[in-house]
């Protein structure tokens, strides 16, 4: 009876170590940790560090802090879709460069993200269905990452420095517009005006 209690206690303890609504499983021989629809408001800390596939989709996570996934060196797939992510700190994906091959950030609240956020990541990234601001920063980001197949059409200008771009797919817009050059030109003009002001 005592042994049964001890066994029951250890089972309860190991289950309690995981956040509510999260559970480990094995899929196609890969260690998977699912936290889909678990009402999470942050990335859980107690994820087994031998996890290969991590599903954190359909939660209310608002931002990703630095080193959010540092203890998951074997992670191959990371699904963060359908959250409320509006901000990603530099270094959030630190430690994932070696193995990660799929990163889903679709259907979040991303407006602008620095290209350095994904530096050294080799993963295919899905950035579709976010309220993007179409500018030089987004142009640099798109050039720095490898987009997941069939996801590029879902990167649409929710806002832009030029009103006619709103509602258009970003890749369609940058076929005709170089945001970084436009920005450079405007700063050059501003400098010329300032210099002319000095001379005057």
PDB file of C-alpha atoms in Angstrom:
ATOM      1  CA  UNK A   1       0.000   0.000   0.000  1.00  0.00           C
ATOM      2  CA  UNK A   2       2.865   2.349   0.910  1.00  0.00           C
ATOM      3  CA  UNK A   3       4.597   1.503  -2.381  1.00  0.00           C
ATOM      4  CA  UNK A   4       1.383   2.302  -4.267  1.00  0.00           C
ATOM      5  CA  UNK A   5       1.155   5.666  -2.515  1.00  0.00           C
ATOM      6  CA  UNK A   6       4.764   6.433  -3.354  1.00  0.00           C
ATOM      7  CA  UNK A   7       4.225   5.491  -7.014  1.00  0.00           C
ATOM      8  CA  UNK A   8       1.070   7.563  -7.171  1.00  0.00           C
ATOM      9  CA  UNK A   9       2.895  10.464  -5.526  1.00  0.00           C
ATOM     10  CA  UNK A  10       5.747  10.351  -8.041  1.00  0.00           C
ATOM     11  CA  UNK A  11       3.292  10.174 -10.962  1.00  0.00           C
ATOM     12  CA  UNK A  12       1.375  13.154  -9.627  1.00  0.00           C
ATOM     13  CA  UNK A  13       4.618  15.008  -9.041  1.00  0.00           C
ATOM     14  CA  UNK A  14       5.882  14.488 -12.591  1.00  0.00           C
ATOM     15  CA  UNK A  15       2.517  15.526 -14.036  1.00  0.00           C
ATOM     16  CA  UNK A  16       2.410  18.582 -11.802  1.00  0.00           C
ATOM     17  CA  UNK A  17       5.842  19.677 -13.040  1.00  0.00           C
ATOM     18  CA  UNK A  18       4.300  20.559 -16.416  1.00  0.00           C
ATOM     19  CA  UNK A  19       2.169  23.672 -16.856  1.00  0.00           C
ATOM     20  CA  UNK A  20      -1.593  23.032 -16.944  1.00  0.00           C
ATOM     21  CA  UNK A  21      -2.688  21.983 -20.413  1.00  0.00           C
ATOM     22  CA  UNK A  22       0.803  20.813 -21.466  1.00  0.00           C
ATOM     23  CA  UNK A  23       1.847  17.228 -22.017  1.00  0.00           C
ATOM     24  CA  UNK A  24       4.778  15.315 -23.517  1.00  0.00           C
ATOM     25  CA  UNK A  25       4.283  12.698 -26.241  1.00  0.00           C
ATOM     26  CA  UNK A  26       6.236  10.914 -28.929  1.00  0.00           C
ATOM     27  CA  UNK A  27       5.380  11.536 -32.585  1.00  0.00           C
ATOM     28  CA  UNK A  28       7.184   9.731 -35.410  1.00  0.00           C
ATOM     29  CA  UNK A  29       9.999   8.907 -32.996  1.00  0.00           C
ATOM     30  CA  UNK A  30      10.440  12.562 -32.039  1.00  0.00           C
ATOM     31  CA  UNK A  31       9.963  13.819 -28.483  1.00  0.00           C
ATOM     32  CA  UNK A  32       7.096  16.287 -28.654  1.00  0.00           C
ATOM     33  CA  UNK A  33       5.803  18.733 -26.066  1.00  0.00           C
ATOM     34  CA  UNK A  34       2.321  20.142 -26.680  1.00  0.00           C
ATOM     35  CA  UNK A  35       0.984  23.269 -25.015  1.00  0.00           C
ATOM     36  CA  UNK A  36      -1.616  24.199 -27.634  1.00  0.00           C
ATOM     37  CA  UNK A  37      -4.639  26.112 -26.277  1.00  0.00           C
ATOM     38  CA  UNK A  38      -3.255  26.052 -22.739  1.00  0.00           C
ATOM     39  CA  UNK A  39      -4.031  29.722 -21.898  1.00  0.00           C
ATOM     40  CA  UNK A  40      -0.326  30.443 -21.505  1.00  0.00           C
ATOM     41  CA  UNK A  41       0.807  34.047 -21.124  1.00  0.00           C
ATOM     42  CA  UNK A  42       4.535  33.241 -21.256  1.00  0.00           C
ATOM     43  CA  UNK A  43       6.875  30.555 -22.533  1.00  0.00           C
ATOM     44  CA  UNK A  44       6.811  27.775 -19.890  1.00  0.00           C
ATOM     45  CA  UNK A  45      10.058  27.069 -18.069  1.00  0.00           C
ATOM     46  CA  UNK A  46       9.645  23.348 -17.371  1.00  0.00           C
ATOM     47  CA  UNK A  47       9.905  22.032 -20.916  1.00  0.00           C
ATOM     48  CA  UNK A  48      11.918  18.768 -21.062  1.00  0.00           C
ATOM     49  CA  UNK A  49      15.298  19.664 -22.560  1.00  0.00           C
ATOM     50  CA  UNK A  50      15.327  16.687 -24.943  1.00  0.00           C
ATOM     51  CA  UNK A  51      12.230  18.049 -26.738  1.00  0.00           C
ATOM     52  CA  UNK A  52      12.395  17.918 -30.561  1.00  0.00           C
ATOM     53  CA  UNK A  53       9.014  19.478 -31.409  1.00  0.00           C
ATOM     54  CA  UNK A  54       7.398  22.213 -29.316  1.00  0.00           C
ATOM     55  CA  UNK A  55       3.840  23.418 -29.865  1.00  0.00           C
ATOM     56  CA  UNK A  56       2.987  26.677 -28.070  1.00  0.00           C
ATOM     57  CA  UNK A  57       0.314  27.695 -30.588  1.00  0.00           C
ATOM     58  CA  UNK A  58      -3.100  29.219 -29.789  1.00  0.00           C
ATOM     59  CA  UNK A  59      -2.114  30.849 -26.492  1.00  0.00           C
ATOM     60  CA  UNK A  60      -1.878  34.461 -25.257  1.00  0.00           C
ATOM     61  CA  UNK A  61       1.899  34.882 -25.171  1.00  0.00           C
ATOM     62  CA  UNK A  62       2.595  38.619 -25.747  1.00  0.00           C
ATOM     63  CA  UNK A  63       6.390  38.640 -26.098  1.00  0.00           C
ATOM     64  CA  UNK A  64       9.482  36.436 -26.280  1.00  0.00           C
ATOM     65  CA  UNK A  65      12.286  37.311 -23.844  1.00  0.00           C
ATOM     66  CA  UNK A  66      15.994  36.782 -24.407  1.00  0.00           C
ATOM     67  CA  UNK A  67      17.062  33.131 -23.972  1.00  0.00           C
ATOM     68  CA  UNK A  68      13.427  31.948 -23.999  1.00  0.00           C
ATOM     69  CA  UNK A  69      14.462  28.594 -25.527  1.00  0.00           C
ATOM     70  CA  UNK A  70      18.083  28.390 -24.395  1.00  0.00           C
ATOM     71  CA  UNK A  71      17.658  25.034 -22.603  1.00  0.00           C
ATOM     72  CA  UNK A  72      16.263  23.245 -25.670  1.00  0.00           C
ATOM     73  CA  UNK A  73      19.368  22.364 -27.713  1.00  0.00           C
ATOM     74  CA  UNK A  74      17.648  19.517 -29.634  1.00  0.00           C
ATOM     75  CA  UNK A  75      14.638  21.508 -30.840  1.00  0.00           C
ATOM     76  CA  UNK A  76      13.801  20.913 -34.520  1.00  0.00           C
ATOM     77  CA  UNK A  77      10.352  22.507 -34.778  1.00  0.00           C
ATOM     78  CA  UNK A  78       8.852  25.437 -32.873  1.00  0.00           C
ATOM     79  CA  UNK A  79       5.232  26.481 -33.374  1.00  0.00           C
ATOM     80  CA  UNK A  80       4.324  29.882 -31.877  1.00  0.00           C
ATOM     81  CA  UNK A  81       1.437  30.639 -34.232  1.00  0.00           C
ATOM     82  CA  UNK A  82      -1.871  32.179 -33.093  1.00  0.00           C
ATOM     83  CA  UNK A  83      -0.512  34.026 -30.073  1.00  0.00           C
ATOM     84  CA  UNK A  84      -0.369  37.735 -29.199  1.00  0.00           C
ATOM     85  CA  UNK A  85       3.386  38.137 -29.789  1.00  0.00           C
ATOM     86  CA  UNK A  86       4.104  41.798 -30.514  1.00  0.00           C
ATOM     87  CA  UNK A  87       7.725  41.939 -29.365  1.00  0.00           C
ATOM     88  CA  UNK A  88      10.704  39.609 -29.676  1.00  0.00           C
ATOM     89  CA  UNK A  89      13.817  40.461 -27.685  1.00  0.00           C
ATOM     90  CA  UNK A  90      17.182  40.103 -29.370  1.00  0.00           C
ATOM     91  CA  UNK A  91      18.578  36.696 -28.409  1.00  0.00           C
ATOM     92  CA  UNK A  92      15.146  35.083 -27.922  1.00  0.00           C
ATOM     93  CA  UNK A  93      16.168  32.203 -30.223  1.00  0.00           C
ATOM     94  CA  UNK A  94      19.711  31.951 -28.909  1.00  0.00           C
ATOM     95  CA  UNK A  95      20.944  28.371 -28.749  1.00  0.00           C
ATOM     96  CA  UNK A  96      18.604  27.109 -31.481  1.00  0.00           C
ATOM     97  CA  UNK A  97      20.822  27.814 -34.502  1.00  0.00           C
ATOM     98  CA  UNK A  98      22.243  24.309 -34.760  1.00  0.00           C
ATOM     99  CA  UNK A  99      19.138  22.153 -35.100  1.00  0.00           C
ATOM    100  CA  UNK A 100      15.981  24.236 -35.555  1.00  0.00           C
ATOM    101  CA  UNK A 101      14.576  23.853 -39.065  1.00  0.00           C
ATOM    102  CA  UNK A 102      11.019  25.180 -38.691  1.00  0.00           C
ATOM    103  CA  UNK A 103       9.775  28.297 -36.844  1.00  0.00           C
ATOM    104  CA  UNK A 104       6.126  29.343 -37.110  1.00  0.00           C
ATOM    105  CA  UNK A 105       5.310  32.908 -36.002  1.00  0.00           C
ATOM    106  CA  UNK A 106       2.201  33.311 -38.156  1.00  0.00           C
ATOM    107  CA  UNK A 107      -0.993  34.941 -36.867  1.00  0.00           C
ATOM    108  CA  UNK A 108       0.600  37.077 -34.162  1.00  0.00           C
ATOM    109  CA  UNK A 109       0.830  40.844 -33.630  1.00  0.00           C
ATOM    110  CA  UNK A 110       4.259  41.532 -35.078  1.00  0.00           C
ATOM    111  CA  UNK A 111       4.589  45.004 -36.597  1.00  0.00           C
ATOM    112  CA  UNK A 112       8.373  45.385 -36.793  1.00  0.00           C
ATOM    113  CA  UNK A 113      11.245  43.030 -35.919  1.00  0.00           C
ATOM    114  CA  UNK A 114      15.003  43.542 -36.237  1.00  0.00           C
ATOM    115  CA  UNK A 115      16.776  41.184 -38.648  1.00  0.00           C
ATOM    116  CA  UNK A 116      19.291  40.438 -35.845  1.00  0.00           C
ATOM    117  CA  UNK A 117      16.519  38.580 -33.978  1.00  0.00           C
ATOM    118  CA  UNK A 118      16.965  35.689 -36.414  1.00  0.00           C
ATOM    119  CA  UNK A 119      20.731  35.969 -36.914  1.00  0.00           C
ATOM    120  CA  UNK A 120      22.435  32.600 -37.396  1.00  0.00           C
ATOM    121  CA  UNK A 121      19.084  30.734 -37.518  1.00  0.00           C
ATOM    122  CA  UNK A 122      18.884  28.303 -40.414  1.00  0.00           C
ATOM    123  CA  UNK A 123      15.193  27.544 -39.843  1.00  0.00           C
ATOM    124  CA  UNK A 124      12.464  28.186 -42.397  1.00  0.00           C
ATOM    125  CA  UNK A 125      10.330  30.937 -40.849  1.00  0.00           C
ATOM    126  CA  UNK A 126       6.608  31.600 -41.300  1.00  0.00           C
ATOM    127  CA  UNK A 127       5.849  35.313 -40.742  1.00  0.00           C
ATOM    128  CA  UNK A 128       2.424  35.472 -42.412  1.00  0.00           C
ATOM    129  CA  UNK A 129      -0.748  37.051 -40.980  1.00  0.00           C
ATOM    130  CA  UNK A 130       0.922  39.687 -38.824  1.00  0.00           C
ATOM    131  CA  UNK A 131       0.090  43.439 -38.925  1.00  0.00           C
ATOM    132  CA  UNK A 132       3.414  44.368 -40.573  1.00  0.00           C
ATOM    133  CA  UNK A 133       4.692  47.902 -41.049  1.00  0.00           C
ATOM    134  CA  UNK A 134       6.225  47.860 -44.528  1.00  0.00           C
ATOM    135  CA  UNK A 135       9.508  49.726 -44.327  1.00  0.00           C
ATOM    136  CA  UNK A 136      13.276  49.262 -44.644  1.00  0.00           C
ATOM    137  CA  UNK A 137      13.397  47.219 -41.425  1.00  0.00           C
ATOM    138  CA  UNK A 138      10.952  44.632 -42.777  1.00  0.00           C
ATOM    139  CA  UNK A 139      12.806  44.572 -46.102  1.00  0.00           C
ATOM    140  CA  UNK A 140      16.073  43.784 -44.277  1.00  0.00           C
ATOM    141  CA  UNK A 141      14.330  41.109 -42.195  1.00  0.00           C
ATOM    142  CA  UNK A 142      12.849  39.361 -45.245  1.00  0.00           C
ATOM    143  CA  UNK A 143      16.282  39.324 -46.891  1.00  0.00           C
ATOM    144  CA  UNK A 144      17.908  37.865 -43.766  1.00  0.00           C
ATOM    145  CA  UNK A 145      15.565  34.904 -43.184  1.00  0.00           C
ATOM    146  CA  UNK A 146      14.522  31.898 -45.218  1.00  0.00           C
ATOM    147  CA  UNK A 147      10.746  32.015 -45.538  1.00  0.00           C
ATOM    148  CA  UNK A 148       8.676  28.844 -45.166  1.00  0.00           C
ATOM    149  CA  UNK A 149       7.232  27.565 -48.444  1.00  0.00           C
ATOM    150  CA  UNK A 150       3.963  29.249 -49.511  1.00  0.00           C
ATOM    151  CA  UNK A 151       4.080  31.720 -46.597  1.00  0.00           C
ATOM    152  CA  UNK A 152       5.437  34.801 -48.382  1.00  0.00           C
ATOM    153  CA  UNK A 153       2.036  35.803 -49.840  1.00  0.00           C
ATOM    154  CA  UNK A 154       0.693  36.126 -46.282  1.00  0.00           C
ATOM    155  CA  UNK A 155       3.179  38.908 -45.398  1.00  0.00           C
ATOM    156  CA  UNK A 156       0.911  41.877 -46.088  1.00  0.00           C
ATOM    157  CA  UNK A 157       1.404  45.607 -45.418  1.00  0.00           C
ATOM    158  CA  UNK A 158      -0.918  46.566 -42.576  1.00  0.00           C
ATOM    159  CA  UNK A 159       0.718  50.002 -42.485  1.00  0.00           C
ATOM    160  CA  UNK A 160       3.348  51.647 -44.666  1.00  0.00           C
ATOM    161  CA  UNK A 161       5.252  54.858 -45.220  1.00  0.00           C
ATOM    162  CA  UNK A 162       3.383  54.985 -48.551  1.00  0.00           C
ATOM    163  CA  UNK A 163      -0.390  54.622 -48.311  1.00  0.00           C
ATOM    164  CA  UNK A 164      -0.807  52.854 -51.671  1.00  0.00           C
ATOM    165  CA  UNK A 165       1.044  49.807 -50.273  1.00  0.00           C
ATOM    166  CA  UNK A 166      -1.485  49.088 -47.512  1.00  0.00           C
ATOM    167  CA  UNK A 167      -3.244  45.761 -48.021  1.00  0.00           C
ATOM    168  CA  UNK A 168      -0.690  44.532 -50.575  1.00  0.00           C
ATOM    169  CA  UNK A 169       1.652  41.562 -50.230  1.00  0.00           C
ATOM    170  CA  UNK A 170       5.085  42.820 -49.194  1.00  0.00           C
ATOM    171  CA  UNK A 171       6.991  40.818 -51.823  1.00  0.00           C
ATOM    172  CA  UNK A 172       4.793  42.380 -54.516  1.00  0.00           C
ATOM    173  CA  UNK A 173       5.543  45.865 -53.110  1.00  0.00           C
ATOM    174  CA  UNK A 174       9.333  45.418 -52.927  1.00  0.00           C
ATOM    175  CA  UNK A 175       9.391  44.293 -56.557  1.00  0.00           C
ATOM    176  CA  UNK A 176       8.895  48.017 -57.381  1.00  0.00           C
ATOM    177  CA  UNK A 177      10.009  49.813 -54.209  1.00  0.00           C
ATOM    178  CA  UNK A 178      13.324  49.706 -52.395  1.00  0.00           C
ATOM    179  CA  UNK A 179      12.359  50.954 -48.925  1.00  0.00           C
ATOM    180  CA  UNK A 180      15.961  51.166 -47.753  1.00  0.00           C
ATOM    181  CA  UNK A 181      16.974  53.276 -50.747  1.00  0.00           C
ATOM    182  CA  UNK A 182      13.947  55.546 -50.378  1.00  0.00           C
ATOM    183  CA  UNK A 183      14.908  56.005 -46.738  1.00  0.00           C
ATOM    184  CA  UNK A 184      18.537  56.716 -47.705  1.00  0.00           C
ATOM    185  CA  UNK A 185      17.410  59.264 -50.296  1.00  0.00           C
ATOM    186  CA  UNK A 186      15.216  61.112 -47.792  1.00  0.00           C
ATOM    187  CA  UNK A 187      18.051  61.255 -45.232  1.00  0.00           C
ATOM    188  CA  UNK A 188      20.435  62.473 -47.969  1.00  0.00           C
ATOM    189  CA  UNK A 189      17.972  65.229 -48.919  1.00  0.00           C
ATOM    190  CA  UNK A 190      17.531  66.158 -45.260  1.00  0.00           C
ATOM    191  CA  UNK A 191      21.319  66.437 -44.908  1.00  0.00           C
ATOM    192  CA  UNK A 192      21.581  68.587 -48.036  1.00  0.00           C
ATOM    193  CA  UNK A 193      18.830  70.892 -46.755  1.00  0.00           C
ATOM    194  CA  UNK A 194      20.608  71.175 -43.375  1.00  0.00           C
ATOM    195  CA  UNK A 195      23.960  71.879 -45.035  1.00  0.00           C
ATOM    196  CA  UNK A 196      22.342  74.452 -47.324  1.00  0.00           C
ATOM    197  CA  UNK A 197      20.835  76.035 -44.210  1.00  0.00           C
ATOM    198  CA  UNK A 198      24.285  76.279 -42.622  1.00  0.00           C
ATOM    199  CA  UNK A 199      25.822  77.888 -45.705  1.00  0.00           C
ATOM    200  CA  UNK A 200      22.935  80.347 -45.967  1.00  0.00           C
TER     201      UNK A 200
END
